Coordinates of C-alpha atoms in Angstrom, one line a residue:
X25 CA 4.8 46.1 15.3
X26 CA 3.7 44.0 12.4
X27 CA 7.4 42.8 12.0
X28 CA 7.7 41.9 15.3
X29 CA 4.3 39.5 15.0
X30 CA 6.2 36.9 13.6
X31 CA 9.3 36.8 15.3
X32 CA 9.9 34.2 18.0
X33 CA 10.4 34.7 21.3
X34 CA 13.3 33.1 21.4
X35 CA 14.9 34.6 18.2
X36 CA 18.0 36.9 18.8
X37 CA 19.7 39.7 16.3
X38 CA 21.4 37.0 14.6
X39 CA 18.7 35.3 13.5
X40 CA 17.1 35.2 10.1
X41 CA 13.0 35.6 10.4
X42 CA 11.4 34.4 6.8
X43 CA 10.0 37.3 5.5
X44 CA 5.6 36.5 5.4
X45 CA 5.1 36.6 1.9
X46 CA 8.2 34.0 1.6
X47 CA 6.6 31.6 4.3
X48 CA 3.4 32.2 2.0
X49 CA 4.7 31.5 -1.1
X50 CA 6.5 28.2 0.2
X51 CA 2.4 27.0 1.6
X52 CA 1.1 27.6 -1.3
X53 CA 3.2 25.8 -3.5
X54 CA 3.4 22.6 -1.0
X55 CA -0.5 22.6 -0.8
X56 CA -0.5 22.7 -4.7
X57 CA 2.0 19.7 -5.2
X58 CA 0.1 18.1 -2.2
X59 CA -2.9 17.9 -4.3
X60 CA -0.9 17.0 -7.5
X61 CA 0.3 13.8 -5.9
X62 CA -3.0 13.2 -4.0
X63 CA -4.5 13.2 -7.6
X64 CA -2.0 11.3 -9.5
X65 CA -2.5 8.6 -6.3
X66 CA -6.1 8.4 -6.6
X67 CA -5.6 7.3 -10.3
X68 CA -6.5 3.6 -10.2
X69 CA -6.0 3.1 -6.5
X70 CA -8.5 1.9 -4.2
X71 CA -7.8 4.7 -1.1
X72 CA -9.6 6.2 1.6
X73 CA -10.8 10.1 2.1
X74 CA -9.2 10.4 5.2
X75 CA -5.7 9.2 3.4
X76 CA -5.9 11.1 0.4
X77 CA -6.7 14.2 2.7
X78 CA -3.7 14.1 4.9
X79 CA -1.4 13.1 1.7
X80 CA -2.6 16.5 -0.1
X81 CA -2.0 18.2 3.4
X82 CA 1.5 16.2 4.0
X83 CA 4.0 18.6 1.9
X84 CA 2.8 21.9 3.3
X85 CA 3.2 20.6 6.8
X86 CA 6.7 19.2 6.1
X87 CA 7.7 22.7 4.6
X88 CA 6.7 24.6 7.6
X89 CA 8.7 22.4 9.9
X90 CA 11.3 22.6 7.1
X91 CA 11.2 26.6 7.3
X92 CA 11.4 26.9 10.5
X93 CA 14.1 24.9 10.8
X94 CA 15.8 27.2 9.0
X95 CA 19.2 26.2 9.2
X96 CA 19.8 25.2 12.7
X97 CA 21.1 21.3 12.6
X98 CA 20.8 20.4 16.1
X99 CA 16.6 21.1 15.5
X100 CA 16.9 19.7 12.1
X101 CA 18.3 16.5 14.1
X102 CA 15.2 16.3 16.7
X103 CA 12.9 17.1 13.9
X104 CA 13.9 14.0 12.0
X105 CA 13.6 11.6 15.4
X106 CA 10.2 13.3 15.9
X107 CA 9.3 12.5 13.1
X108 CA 10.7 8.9 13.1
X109 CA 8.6 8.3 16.2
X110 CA 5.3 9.3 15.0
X111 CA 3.3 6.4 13.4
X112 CA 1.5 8.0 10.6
X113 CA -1.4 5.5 10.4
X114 CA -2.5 3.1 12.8
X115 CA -2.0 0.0 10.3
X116 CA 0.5 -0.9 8.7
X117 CA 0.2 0.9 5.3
X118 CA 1.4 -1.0 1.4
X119 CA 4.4 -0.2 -0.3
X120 CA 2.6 1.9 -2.4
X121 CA 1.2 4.0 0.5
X122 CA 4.2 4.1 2.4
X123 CA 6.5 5.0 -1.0
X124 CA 4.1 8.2 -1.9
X125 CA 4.1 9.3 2.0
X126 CA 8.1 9.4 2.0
X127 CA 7.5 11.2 -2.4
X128 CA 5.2 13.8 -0.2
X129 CA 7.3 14.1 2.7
X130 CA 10.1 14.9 0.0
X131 CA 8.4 17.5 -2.2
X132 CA 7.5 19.7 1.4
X133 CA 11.4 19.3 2.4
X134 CA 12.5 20.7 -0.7
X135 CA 9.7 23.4 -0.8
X136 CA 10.7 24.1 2.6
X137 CA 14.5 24.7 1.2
X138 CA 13.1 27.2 -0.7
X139 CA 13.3 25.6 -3.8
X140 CA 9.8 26.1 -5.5
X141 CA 10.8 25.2 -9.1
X142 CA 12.7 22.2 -7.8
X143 CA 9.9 21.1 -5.9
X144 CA 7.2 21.4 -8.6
X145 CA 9.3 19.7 -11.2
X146 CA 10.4 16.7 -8.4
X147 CA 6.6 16.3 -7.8
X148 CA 5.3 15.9 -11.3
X149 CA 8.3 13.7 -12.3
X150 CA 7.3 11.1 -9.6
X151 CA 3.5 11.5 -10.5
X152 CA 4.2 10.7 -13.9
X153 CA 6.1 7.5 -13.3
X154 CA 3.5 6.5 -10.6
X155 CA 1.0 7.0 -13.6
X156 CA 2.9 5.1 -16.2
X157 CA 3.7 2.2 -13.7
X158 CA 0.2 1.8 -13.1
X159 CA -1.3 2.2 -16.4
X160 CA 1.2 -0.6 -17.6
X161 CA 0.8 -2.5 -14.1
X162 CA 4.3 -2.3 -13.8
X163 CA 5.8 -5.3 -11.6
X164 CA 3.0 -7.7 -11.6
X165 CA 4.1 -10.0 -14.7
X166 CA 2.1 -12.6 -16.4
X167 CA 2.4 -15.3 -13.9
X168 CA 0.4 -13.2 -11.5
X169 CA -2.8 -14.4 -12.7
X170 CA -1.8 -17.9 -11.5
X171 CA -1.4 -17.2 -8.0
X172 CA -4.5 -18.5 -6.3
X173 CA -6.0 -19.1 -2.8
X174 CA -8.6 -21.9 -3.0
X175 CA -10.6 -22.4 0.1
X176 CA -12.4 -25.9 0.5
X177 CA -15.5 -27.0 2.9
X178 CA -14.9 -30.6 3.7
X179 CA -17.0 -32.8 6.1
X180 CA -15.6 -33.5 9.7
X181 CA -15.4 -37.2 9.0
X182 CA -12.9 -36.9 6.3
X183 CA -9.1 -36.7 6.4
X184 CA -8.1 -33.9 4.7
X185 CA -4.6 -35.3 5.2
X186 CA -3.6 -35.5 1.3
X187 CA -6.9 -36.3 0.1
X188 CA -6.7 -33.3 -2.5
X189 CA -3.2 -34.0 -3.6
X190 CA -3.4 -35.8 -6.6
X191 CA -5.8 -33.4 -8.0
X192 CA -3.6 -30.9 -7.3
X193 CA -0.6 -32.3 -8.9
X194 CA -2.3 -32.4 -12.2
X195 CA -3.8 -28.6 -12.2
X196 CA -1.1 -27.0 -9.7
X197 CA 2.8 -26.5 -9.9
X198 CA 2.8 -26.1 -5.9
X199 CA 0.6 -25.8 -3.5
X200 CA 0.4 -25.6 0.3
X201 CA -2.4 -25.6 3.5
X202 CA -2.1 -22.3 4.8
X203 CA -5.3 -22.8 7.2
X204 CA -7.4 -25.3 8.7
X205 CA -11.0 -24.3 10.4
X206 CA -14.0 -25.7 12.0
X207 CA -16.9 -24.1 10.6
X208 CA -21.0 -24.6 11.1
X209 CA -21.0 -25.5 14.7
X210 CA -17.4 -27.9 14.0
X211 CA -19.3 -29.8 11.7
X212 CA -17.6 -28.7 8.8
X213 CA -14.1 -28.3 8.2
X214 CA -11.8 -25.0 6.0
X215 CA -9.3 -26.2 4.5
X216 CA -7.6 -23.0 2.9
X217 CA -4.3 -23.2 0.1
X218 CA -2.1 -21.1 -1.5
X219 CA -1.1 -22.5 -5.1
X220 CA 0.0 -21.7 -8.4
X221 CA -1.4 -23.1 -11.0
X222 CA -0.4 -24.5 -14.4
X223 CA -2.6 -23.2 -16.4
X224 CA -5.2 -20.2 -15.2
X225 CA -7.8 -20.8 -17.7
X226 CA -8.2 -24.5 -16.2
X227 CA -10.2 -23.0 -13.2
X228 CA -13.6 -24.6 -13.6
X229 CA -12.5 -27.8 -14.3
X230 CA -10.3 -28.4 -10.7
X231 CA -13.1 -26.8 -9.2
X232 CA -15.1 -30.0 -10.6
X233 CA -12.9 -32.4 -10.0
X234 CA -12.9 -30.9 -6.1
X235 CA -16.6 -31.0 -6.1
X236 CA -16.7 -35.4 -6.5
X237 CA -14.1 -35.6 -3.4
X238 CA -15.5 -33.2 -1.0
X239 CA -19.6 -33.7 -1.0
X240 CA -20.1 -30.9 -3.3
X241 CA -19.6 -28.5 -0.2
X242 CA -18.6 -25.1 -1.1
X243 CA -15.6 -24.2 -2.9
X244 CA -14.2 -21.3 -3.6
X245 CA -10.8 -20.0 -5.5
X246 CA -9.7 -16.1 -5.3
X247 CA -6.5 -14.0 -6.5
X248 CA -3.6 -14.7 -4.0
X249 CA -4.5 -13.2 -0.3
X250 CA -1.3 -11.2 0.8
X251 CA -1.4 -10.2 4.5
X252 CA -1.0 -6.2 5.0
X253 CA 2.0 -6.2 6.6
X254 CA 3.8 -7.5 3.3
X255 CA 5.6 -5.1 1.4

């Protein structure tokens, strides 16, 4: 009777059951690399509980659908579209996020196989070079620091046609108007650019020369806004 608990209903005399202590080992070993890569994520990355949850969770539920699998490519084949039609998160996630769910999806595939060891090693070789990259902020280069959105309050009676462009040509390489907005009842205008500049540490002294061309209004200047849905 116990043997027969964890047969399927479907499953004939041909068919291989995974013996329960085998279908426990493989769990335990995908919740453990779950919960490496959920820690080495965590490691200077701004994430939320509910994410770093379901990433620790992520490997042992991809090993179960893995195991019981078990061989048969036609499910193997409906597995993968299932699992192509499922949006994991309901916004669009970063490169980053979207690179360690496909690492975590990986590690429970080959746990699933049955290959523990494999697994283990797979998972700790990715969590290293996640940790290197982002101790040495691998990728983002020197000229990221001169990347800057600079948002500008003008009055509604000026032109904001070009009136900032000779500043800019002196402090900025490029630059371009990414947004215009009324603000404070339409009595105020936004005018919001994306430029890099030519020199970072040169910061205070455009904002000055902005201050005696738009009423000393409020200026502000920021790291580069990226929209979420770039990669």
């Amino acid at each position: 009777m116990p043997e027969n608990l964890f047969r399927g209903l479907f499953d004939t005399d041909m068919t291989q059951v995974i013996p329960v202590g085998d279908f426990l080992l493989c769990v335990v070993s995908a919740l453990a690399i779950g919960l490496i890569l959920a820690l080495a994520y965590m490691h200077r990355t701004r994430c939320t509980k509910s994410f770093v949850a379901t990433l620790a969770l992520l490997p042992a539920v991809v090993c179960v659908v893995i195991m019981m699998v078990n061989g048969n490519v036609g499910t193997g084949v409906a597995v993968a579209g299932t699992f192509s039609l499922v949006r994991f998160r309901s916004v669009p996630g970063t490169a980053k996020e979207i690179g360690i769910i496909f690492l975590a999806m990986g590690a429970g595939l080959i746990c699933g196989m049955g290959y523990l060891a494999y697994a283990f090693l797979f998972a700790l070789l990715l969590s290293a070079a996640n940790l290197l990259y982002s101790h040495f902020d691998f990728g983002a280069g020197k000229r990221a620091a001169r990347y800057k959105t600079l948002h500008i309050t003008i009055p509604e009676d000026l032109d904001y046609t070009g009136v900032f462009d000779g500043i800019l040509k002196k402090y900025a390489v490029s630059w371009e108007v990414v947004q215009v907005k009324t603000t404070n009842m339409g009595s105020l205008f936004r005018l919001t650019y994306n430029l890099e500049l030519r020199r970072p540490d040169k910061e205070k002294e455009l904002i000055d020369k902005l201050r005696c061309c738009n009423g000393n209004l409020e200026i502000s200047i920021s790291r580069q806004e990226t929209t979420v849905y770039e990669l």
